[in-house]
XYZ file of C-alpha atoms in Angstrom:
590
model
C -0.838 12.386 10.185
C -3.771 10.630 12.385
C -7.131 10.492 11.148
C -10.088 8.309 10.779
C -8.848 6.117 8.516
C -7.235 4.536 11.438
C -10.726 2.924 12.567
C -10.646 0.304 9.974
C -7.478 -1.595 11.837
C -10.060 -1.979 14.734
C -12.976 -2.555 12.118
C -10.723 -5.540 10.303
C -8.644 -6.966 13.085
C -6.862 -8.680 10.706
C -5.799 -6.612 8.193
C -3.188 -4.120 7.814
C -4.215 -0.375 7.450
C -3.853 1.293 4.205
C -2.281 4.689 3.822
C -5.347 7.245 3.170
C -4.770 9.560 0.199
C -6.929 11.825 1.854
C -4.484 12.483 4.884
C -1.837 10.180 5.963
C 0.956 12.346 6.411
C 2.493 11.587 9.823
C 1.623 8.295 10.606
C 4.882 6.788 12.391
C 4.236 6.201 16.428
C 0.720 7.911 16.011
C -0.441 6.187 13.296
C -2.547 3.401 15.593
C -3.619 6.307 17.828
C -7.078 7.339 17.535
C -9.736 9.283 19.186
C -12.583 8.481 21.299
C -14.853 7.881 17.903
C -13.349 4.995 17.408
C -16.043 2.772 18.639
C -19.055 4.460 17.619
C -19.706 1.810 15.310
C -20.372 -0.963 18.046
C -24.002 -0.914 17.199
C -22.956 -2.529 13.683
C -20.613 -4.775 15.050
C -23.181 -6.344 17.423
C -25.368 -6.374 14.143
C -23.076 -8.297 12.010
C -22.016 -10.763 14.629
C -26.055 -11.523 15.021
C -25.845 -11.944 11.313
C -22.863 -14.256 11.729
C -24.656 -16.444 14.320
C -27.195 -17.251 11.377
C -25.424 -17.309 8.093
C -24.736 -20.746 7.150
C -22.441 -19.158 4.534
C -19.859 -18.808 7.745
C -20.408 -22.003 8.653
C -19.278 -23.115 5.335
C -16.628 -20.697 5.031
C -14.601 -21.383 8.698
C -14.650 -25.242 7.885
C -13.098 -24.969 4.451
C -10.088 -26.182 3.574
C -8.441 -26.371 -0.287
C -7.998 -29.839 -1.665
C -4.066 -30.470 -1.655
C -4.020 -34.199 -2.448
C -3.207 -33.789 -5.933
C -0.131 -32.268 -5.432
C 2.933 -34.005 -4.822
C 5.397 -32.331 -1.632
C 8.301 -32.527 -0.535
C 8.595 -30.746 3.144
C 11.796 -28.507 2.522
C 15.025 -28.811 4.742
C 16.229 -25.550 4.958
C 20.382 -24.996 5.026
C 21.255 -22.151 6.841
C 24.451 -20.358 4.647
C 24.696 -17.703 6.696
C 22.440 -15.388 9.218
C 21.026 -13.806 6.179
C 20.936 -16.659 3.382
C 19.135 -19.816 3.691
C 18.485 -22.376 0.531
C 16.485 -25.544 -0.394
C 17.134 -27.159 -3.705
C 17.299 -24.512 -6.126
C 14.993 -22.216 -3.987
C 16.900 -19.345 -2.155
C 16.667 -16.493 0.155
C 19.081 -13.859 0.498
C 19.339 -10.130 2.018
C 21.212 -7.837 -0.143
C 23.399 -4.711 1.109
C 20.777 -2.300 0.119
C 18.339 -4.577 2.952
C 16.477 -5.654 0.330
C 15.154 -9.449 0.791
C 15.373 -11.281 -2.438
C 13.508 -14.702 -2.549
C 13.464 -17.358 -5.739
C 10.890 -20.386 -5.109
C 9.841 -22.853 -8.077
C 7.186 -25.742 -8.322
C 3.761 -26.829 -7.619
C 1.348 -24.466 -6.288
C 1.393 -26.303 -2.984
C 5.192 -26.867 -3.235
C 5.775 -22.931 -3.832
C 3.851 -22.231 -0.703
C 5.995 -24.633 1.472
C 9.036 -23.191 -0.070
C 8.155 -19.730 0.639
C 6.884 -20.405 4.108
C 10.103 -22.482 5.015
C 12.420 -19.856 3.755
C 10.710 -16.898 4.863
C 9.258 -18.047 7.927
C 10.922 -15.644 10.570
C 10.243 -12.828 8.682
C 6.561 -14.046 7.885
C 6.277 -14.586 12.022
C 7.870 -11.026 12.306
C 5.010 -9.453 10.435
C 2.066 -11.228 11.874
C 3.430 -10.004 15.225
C 3.447 -6.332 13.669
C 0.207 -6.595 12.780
C -1.845 -8.143 15.753
C 0.564 -6.591 18.364
C -0.828 -3.117 17.017
C -4.446 -4.743 16.956
C -3.883 -6.188 20.635
C -2.614 -2.425 21.667
C -5.623 -0.417 19.899
C -8.228 -2.827 20.948
C -7.275 -4.082 24.457
C -10.726 -5.168 25.546
C -10.988 -9.125 24.782
C -14.800 -8.725 24.619
C -14.256 -6.403 21.576
C -11.923 -8.575 20.085
C -14.228 -11.544 20.010
C -16.726 -9.065 18.430
C -14.113 -8.409 15.758
C -13.193 -11.795 15.308
C -17.097 -12.234 14.562
C -17.355 -9.523 12.151
C -14.102 -11.059 10.169
C -15.357 -14.540 9.492
C -18.759 -12.855 8.536
C -17.143 -10.345 6.200
C -14.769 -12.716 4.495
C -17.453 -15.734 4.140
C -17.610 -15.635 0.371
C -13.871 -15.083 -0.218
C -12.989 -18.838 -0.752
C -15.483 -18.893 -3.426
C -13.548 -16.536 -5.333
C -10.188 -17.549 -5.279
C -8.610 -19.777 -7.670
C -7.858 -23.293 -6.213
C -4.256 -23.128 -7.024
C -3.750 -20.067 -4.923
C -5.414 -21.822 -2.185
C -3.365 -24.641 -2.288
C -0.435 -21.847 -2.504
C -1.418 -20.204 0.438
C -2.485 -23.145 2.227
C 1.323 -24.170 2.052
C 2.655 -21.020 2.877
C 0.152 -20.545 6.304
C 1.660 -24.072 7.476
C 4.684 -21.827 8.592
C 2.500 -19.589 10.422
C 2.924 -18.708 14.158
C 0.786 -20.653 16.549
C 0.666 -17.599 18.609
C -2.266 -16.240 16.846
C -4.446 -19.503 16.107
C -7.156 -17.920 18.526
C -7.894 -15.469 15.951
C -8.543 -17.791 13.234
C -6.587 -20.924 11.875
C -3.259 -20.472 9.867
C -4.970 -20.835 6.680
C -8.079 -18.805 7.034
C -5.694 -15.998 8.629
C -3.761 -16.272 5.261
C -7.032 -15.535 2.976
C -8.170 -12.791 5.412
C -4.828 -11.040 4.933
C -4.841 -10.803 1.222
C -7.973 -8.918 1.271
C -6.333 -6.077 3.476
C -5.663 -3.706 1.022
C -9.192 -4.102 -0.729
C -11.104 -3.791 2.883
C -8.795 -1.273 4.045
C -10.083 1.524 1.699
C -13.296 0.198 1.275
C -14.399 0.452 4.903
C -13.187 3.963 5.460
C -15.126 4.969 2.405
C -12.824 8.773 2.458
C -10.146 8.534 -0.357
C -7.636 5.970 -0.720
C -4.053 4.403 -0.968
C -2.615 8.053 -2.480
C -0.276 5.726 -5.172
C 0.925 7.341 -8.304
C 1.997 5.669 -11.517
C 3.035 6.416 -15.360
C 4.029 4.803 -18.181
C 5.607 6.423 -21.056
C 6.922 5.179 -24.671
C 8.105 5.956 -28.166
C 8.884 9.686 -28.446
C 8.434 10.205 -24.585
C 11.702 7.939 -23.977
C 15.326 7.865 -24.309
C 15.368 4.685 -26.801
C 11.631 4.525 -27.456
C 11.153 1.541 -25.241
C 8.263 1.488 -22.849
C 9.363 2.193 -19.052
C 6.971 2.323 -16.159
C 7.102 3.777 -13.104
C 5.327 3.417 -9.534
C 5.043 4.677 -6.040
C 3.331 2.405 -3.515
C 2.430 4.900 -0.996
C 1.354 2.506 1.457
C 2.412 2.437 5.498
C 2.099 0.554 8.520
C 4.855 1.817 10.463
C 8.358 1.371 10.366
C 9.095 -2.505 11.418
C 6.443 -3.444 8.676
C 8.762 -1.612 5.891
C 12.140 -3.054 7.086
C 11.377 -6.167 5.611
C 10.760 -5.631 2.203
C 10.483 -8.727 -0.034
C 11.191 -9.052 -3.816
C 9.865 -12.556 -5.100
C 10.953 -14.351 -8.283
C 8.696 -17.267 -8.763
C 8.967 -19.829 -10.981
C 5.619 -21.786 -10.920
C 5.045 -24.970 -12.803
C 1.972 -24.071 -14.930
C 2.089 -20.460 -16.323
C 4.810 -17.816 -16.669
C 7.656 -16.742 -14.073
C 7.437 -13.811 -12.450
C 8.590 -10.992 -10.037
C 6.827 -8.974 -7.407
C 7.788 -6.821 -4.742
C 5.825 -6.818 -1.487
C 6.316 -8.075 2.008
C 6.727 -11.532 3.630
C 3.517 -13.834 3.607
C 2.190 -12.078 0.623
C 1.416 -13.926 -2.649
C -0.474 -11.413 -4.329
C 1.089 -8.942 -6.181
C 0.889 -5.009 -5.774
C 3.925 -4.308 -8.263
C 5.185 -6.913 -10.764
C 6.836 -7.773 -14.019
C 6.704 -11.066 -15.428
C 9.135 -13.157 -17.886
C 7.189 -12.183 -20.806
C 7.430 -8.065 -20.168
C 4.120 -7.787 -19.060
C 3.824 -5.435 -15.778
C 0.752 -4.875 -13.457
C 0.670 -2.091 -10.657
C -2.539 -1.098 -8.624
C -3.897 2.144 -7.511
C -7.112 2.370 -5.303
C -9.855 4.261 -6.198
C -13.421 5.669 -4.477
C -15.234 2.592 -3.281
C -18.324 2.046 -1.430
C -18.218 -0.336 1.531
C -19.224 -3.759 0.097
C -21.387 -6.090 2.543
C -18.777 -9.319 1.323
C -15.438 -9.826 0.219
C -14.461 -11.559 -2.903
C -11.345 -11.681 -4.946
C -8.761 -9.613 -3.288
C -7.481 -7.546 -5.814
C -3.765 -8.598 -5.170
C -4.598 -12.033 -6.568
C -6.217 -10.841 -9.549
C -3.175 -9.288 -10.771
C -1.497 -12.069 -9.393
C -3.450 -14.093 -11.676
C -2.929 -11.588 -14.822
C 1.267 -11.839 -13.878
C 1.253 -15.823 -13.930
C -0.993 -16.342 -17.102
C -1.204 -13.140 -19.507
C 1.194 -12.616 -21.835
C -0.230 -9.283 -23.325
C -3.117 -7.000 -22.648
C -5.526 -8.648 -24.509
C -5.312 -11.723 -21.897
C -4.932 -9.246 -19.218
C -7.883 -7.708 -19.636
C -9.881 -10.848 -20.135
C -8.686 -12.124 -16.639
C -9.791 -9.110 -15.064
C -12.903 -8.952 -16.494
C -14.019 -12.657 -15.206
C -12.990 -11.644 -11.602
C -15.351 -10.424 -8.868
C -13.968 -8.045 -6.966
C -15.402 -6.287 -3.980
C -13.634 -2.900 -4.133
C -12.568 -0.487 -6.889
C -9.150 -0.211 -8.304
C -7.310 0.627 -11.368
C -4.813 -1.561 -12.809
C -1.807 -0.354 -14.671
C -0.734 -3.069 -17.361
C 2.410 -2.403 -19.366
C 3.115 -4.624 -22.113
C 6.119 -5.510 -23.929
C 4.352 -7.605 -26.593
C 2.148 -4.718 -27.262
C 4.974 -2.011 -26.425
C 2.324 0.306 -24.630
C 0.398 0.374 -21.451
C -3.392 0.951 -20.618
C -5.368 1.098 -17.516
C -8.075 -1.605 -16.212
C -10.504 -0.088 -13.934
C -12.643 -2.586 -12.148
C -15.207 -2.167 -9.524
C -17.942 -4.067 -8.237
C -20.827 -3.481 -10.338
C -18.579 -1.781 -13.506
C -15.861 -2.324 -15.781
C -13.683 -0.198 -18.140
C -10.543 -0.170 -20.233
C -8.318 3.503 -20.323
C -6.154 3.736 -23.389
C -4.813 6.318 -25.298
C -4.639 6.631 -28.783
C -2.825 9.985 -30.074
C -0.136 9.989 -27.360
C 2.317 7.774 -26.110
C 2.005 8.060 -21.961
C -0.474 7.144 -19.204
C -0.850 8.672 -15.780
C -2.563 6.859 -13.392
C -3.243 8.245 -9.920
C -6.512 7.746 -7.937
C -9.555 8.602 -10.006
C -10.851 6.526 -12.834
C -10.614 7.795 -16.771
C -12.279 5.534 -18.791
C -15.770 6.268 -20.587
C -17.270 3.530 -17.968
C -16.996 5.851 -15.211
C -17.697 9.166 -16.771
C -20.961 9.277 -15.124
C -19.970 7.671 -11.816
C -20.747 10.540 -8.942
C -18.456 8.585 -6.432
C -15.603 9.009 -9.130
C -16.539 12.738 -10.232
C -16.685 13.639 -6.337
C -13.336 11.946 -5.638
C -11.943 14.031 -8.191
C -13.103 17.257 -6.784
C -12.379 16.676 -3.274
C -9.116 14.456 -3.147
C -5.545 15.167 -4.433
C -5.657 12.505 -7.009
C -6.179 15.268 -9.776
C -3.306 17.345 -8.720
C -0.698 14.677 -8.551
C -2.163 13.514 -12.146
C -1.553 17.405 -13.041
C 2.035 17.482 -11.601
C 3.263 14.493 -13.316
C 1.803 16.351 -16.665
C 4.024 19.098 -15.242
C 7.111 16.854 -14.534
C 6.960 15.078 -18.110
C 7.137 18.409 -19.786
C 10.579 19.065 -18.169
C 11.936 15.686 -17.957
C 11.890 14.811 -21.857
C 13.188 11.392 -23.089
C 12.990 9.665 -20.134
C 15.338 6.837 -18.954
C 15.275 4.993 -15.467
C 17.229 7.672 -13.721
C 15.042 10.677 -14.777
C 11.877 8.432 -14.017
C 13.364 7.968 -10.540
C 13.535 11.724 -9.947
C 9.904 11.731 -11.120
C 9.043 9.221 -8.259
C 11.127 11.332 -5.869
C 9.757 14.569 -6.434
C 8.585 16.559 -3.361
C 7.242 19.672 -4.724
C 3.816 21.028 -5.656
C 2.723 22.508 -9.038
C 4.789 25.004 -10.640
C 7.559 23.718 -8.161
C 5.881 25.289 -5.061
C 6.989 24.197 -1.574
C 4.007 22.336 0.017
C 5.925 20.709 2.888
C 7.299 17.609 3.394
C 4.797 14.695 3.437
C 2.125 16.358 1.424
C -0.145 13.772 -0.366
C -0.291 16.478 -3.473
C 3.502 15.484 -3.866
C 4.346 12.786 -5.970
C 6.657 11.565 -3.219
C 4.915 11.592 -0.223
C 7.832 10.195 1.769
C 5.970 7.648 3.172
C 6.135 4.875 0.180
C 6.300 1.103 0.986
C 8.481 1.113 -2.138
C 9.039 2.168 -5.691
C 9.610 0.464 -8.725
C 10.550 1.127 -12.199
C 10.033 -1.216 -15.223
C 11.764 -1.759 -18.343
C 9.611 -4.046 -19.865
C 11.047 -4.766 -23.393
C 14.377 -5.112 -21.707
C 12.853 -7.431 -18.943
C 14.661 -4.942 -16.420
C 13.258 -3.811 -13.177
C 14.648 -1.424 -10.271
C 13.146 -1.359 -6.932
C 13.751 1.226 -4.375
C 15.444 0.805 -0.953
C 14.565 2.420 2.597
C 14.016 5.295 3.425
C 10.956 5.172 1.199
C 11.960 5.445 -2.045
C 14.936 7.667 -1.377
C 17.429 4.767 -1.161
C 19.504 3.170 -4.042
C 17.151 1.528 -6.604
C 18.672 -2.107 -6.885
C 18.449 -3.533 -10.512
C 17.310 -6.854 -11.842
C 17.546 -8.629 -14.958
C 14.645 -11.064 -15.350
C 16.695 -12.628 -18.532
C 19.347 -13.529 -16.303
C 17.353 -14.434 -13.034
C 15.141 -16.953 -14.902
C 17.749 -18.622 -16.294
C 20.888 -20.672 -16.128
C 23.161 -17.534 -15.088
C 21.358 -16.810 -12.032
C 22.368 -20.443 -10.526
C 25.825 -20.052 -11.673
C 26.739 -17.063 -9.781
C 23.905 -16.983 -7.069
C 23.640 -13.477 -7.303
C 20.310 -11.494 -8.333
C 20.943 -7.999 -8.601
C 22.750 -6.269 -11.546
C 24.269 -3.745 -9.103
C 26.329 -1.988 -12.073
C 22.870 -0.735 -13.219
C 21.680 0.734 -9.677
C 20.162 3.901 -9.489
C 21.947 6.172 -6.660
C 20.307 7.093 -3.529
C 18.432 10.522 -3.251
C 20.956 13.132 -2.068
C 17.998 14.655 0.114
C 18.386 11.426 2.490
C 21.755 13.297 3.580
C 20.040 16.851 3.833
C 19.509 18.412 6.945
C 15.596 18.961 5.675
C 15.510 15.284 5.641
C 16.758 14.980 9.382
C 14.248 17.768 10.240
C 11.498 15.817 8.645
C 12.177 12.598 10.701
C 12.208 14.688 13.587
C 8.692 16.646 12.663
C 7.456 13.044 12.429
C 8.597 12.053 16.007
C 7.287 15.454 17.397
C 3.997 14.874 15.614
C 3.200 12.013 18.166
C 3.739 14.043 20.891
C 1.452 16.735 19.624
C -1.130 14.333 18.829
C -0.743 13.622 22.969
C -1.229 16.786 23.874
C -4.634 17.344 21.693
C -5.632 14.225 23.361
C -5.166 15.888 26.622
C -2.345 13.504 27.690
C 0.424 15.934 28.099
C 0.746 19.781 27.809
C 3.023 21.410 25.496
C 5.146 24.727 25.524
C 5.005 27.342 23.125
C 8.736 27.131 22.243
C 8.253 23.128 21.688
C 5.313 24.360 19.101
C 7.581 27.084 17.625
C 10.103 24.034 16.964
C 7.586 21.466 15.500
C 6.662 24.160 13.104
C 9.797 25.232 12.014
C 10.865 21.646 10.970
C 8.160 21.868 8.220
C 7.437 24.961 7.942
C 5.587 24.604 4.467
C 3.325 22.275 5.874
C -0.474 22.946 6.255
C -0.597 20.436 9.119
C 1.737 21.657 11.726
C -0.363 25.171 11.998
C -3.481 22.806 12.298
C -2.182 20.484 14.718
C -0.957 23.285 16.461
C -4.287 25.322 16.447
C -6.132 22.226 17.607
C -3.806 22.041 20.948
C -4.339 25.857 21.925
C -8.105 25.063 21.101
C -7.912 22.248 23.722
C -6.073 24.215 26.318
C -8.507 27.230 25.474
C -6.122 29.742 24.297
C -8.248 30.961 21.067
C -6.619 33.515 20.246
C -3.485 31.606 19.501
C -5.565 28.953 18.141
C -7.236 31.430 15.589
C -3.954 32.592 14.567
C -2.743 28.924 13.535
C -5.807 28.038 11.841
C -5.272 31.090 9.750
C -1.868 30.433 9.044
C -2.637 26.898 7.995
C -5.366 28.290 5.369
C -2.577 30.055 3.748
C -0.678 26.800 2.986
C -1.478 24.101 -0.071
C -3.928 21.765 2.214
C -4.238 18.298 0.826
C -7.884 17.915 0.225
C -11.058 19.740 0.314
C -12.270 17.523 3.556
C -9.289 18.738 5.087
C -9.653 22.270 4.384
C -12.830 22.393 5.522
C -11.971 20.706 9.013
C -9.680 23.672 9.217
C -12.562 26.325 8.929
C -14.589 24.583 11.065
C -12.288 24.839 13.782
C -11.706 28.628 12.983
C -15.348 28.930 12.936
C -15.359 27.521 16.267
C -12.689 29.516 17.704
C -13.948 32.718 16.635
C -17.436 31.898 18.089
C -15.449 31.400 21.420
C -13.751 34.827 21.360
C -16.911 36.673 21.079
């Protein structure tokens, strides 16, 4: 689905677009297409560029480079063992049979950055190519690109003041292996900094819903062995190419705690991770105002928690002292505390949500702590978004799936149905499995075990890793990362006709989008086939209605909008949009 959240790509030229929890279902080829509304924000661009020209803060930030003289450095000399295995001393990068890249690095902050960059250079440069080619295609005008670069400098002018010096040193080392091709946008170190604010800037600027991620933690009577168990879907989509190179990082820093993280090449922040102490972090975006300046990227807050916290109290203390610029939920699980809590941060508020009379915590995209009970933005978000729906779905699934183990938790993360097992269409954001996740992860903190999904989405095999072995001499002896005998099998849905139809539906959606934009014409048979591929999904009838409205076949358009209203529509704004089109269509028929 293509909606106005895609404007943010143009708005923050260097930042990957968040998948919106409001309406993101079909994003593949059409993800970066956009209507002519994109440049209604031009006036704001000019205003911000003017501010840029007079801001001493911008001048300071663009001249800033971190002090790395304190760190000894050995420039990595990479050995290529084969086309998918690379090493330098004890640092190692390899690709497993599930097509997940596995990276092990160790050293000082600067050395970590260099080791990471040297080993992942080709992958990291591919990611840059994905980002910037999308931007260049979406914003072909050199003049507008220059405006956007000016905006980015101004917006990120204070970020360097809010990022730890050791993380800056690591980013500096990593950035030395970035492509020269994009130096005209910003120097390498500054690009690396900006990209780490992408999650935050994307959902903050759009000010709609946010990333529709789902996570949960269960323990005591809710698990098979009583141990803490955590699962999460990271519903983030920036195209197929971006999702191909998933990177599982195992990091052993000179200072702090060794940890693992699941993300992508070029990323030192954490969106899903666990440290050697059995402390886990996962992030879910919340409802945010549009901030005027970037501060600490949330992925670097969670990175700091993983590297320096052994328990919940230490995690809360770290989160409390950092200035963030968006609203975010951080689900923290702790082996040492044998429970999980949610830290809820925003630019002007801070809360901690923890349960007392139950042994489970659910996290979707609304805040639950007392600190946000009177927050009108959060209250509106609960009413209008699909966050509460997914929360209720988790409750329903937990009642059916008692005494959870990793396999049962994987089935929850893969669930595609609505409440009461209703068929709501594949890709509907009201489902736990929205069929667009960058990854899913299952943590068993007390056992120090983690399972990471492989493509497609969270449907592929979950690969098991044992941090007790990886952060020991055992891994060095056999060179293996995964504990493959404990892998969770792929979802049979991958081999079904329904999944094949869903993939076809996404491809055809780009054609429908072109037709709505007036670039091509479609036949009735094409549209009937399109609908048959995902017949329970409201979106197919809405899009068909918009096409018929475009070509002035108002009777057909009216019928399609009425069909859409009989389905499970994702959000209140989406339903209002259908009703608005229906009202306009009825007026045309009078």
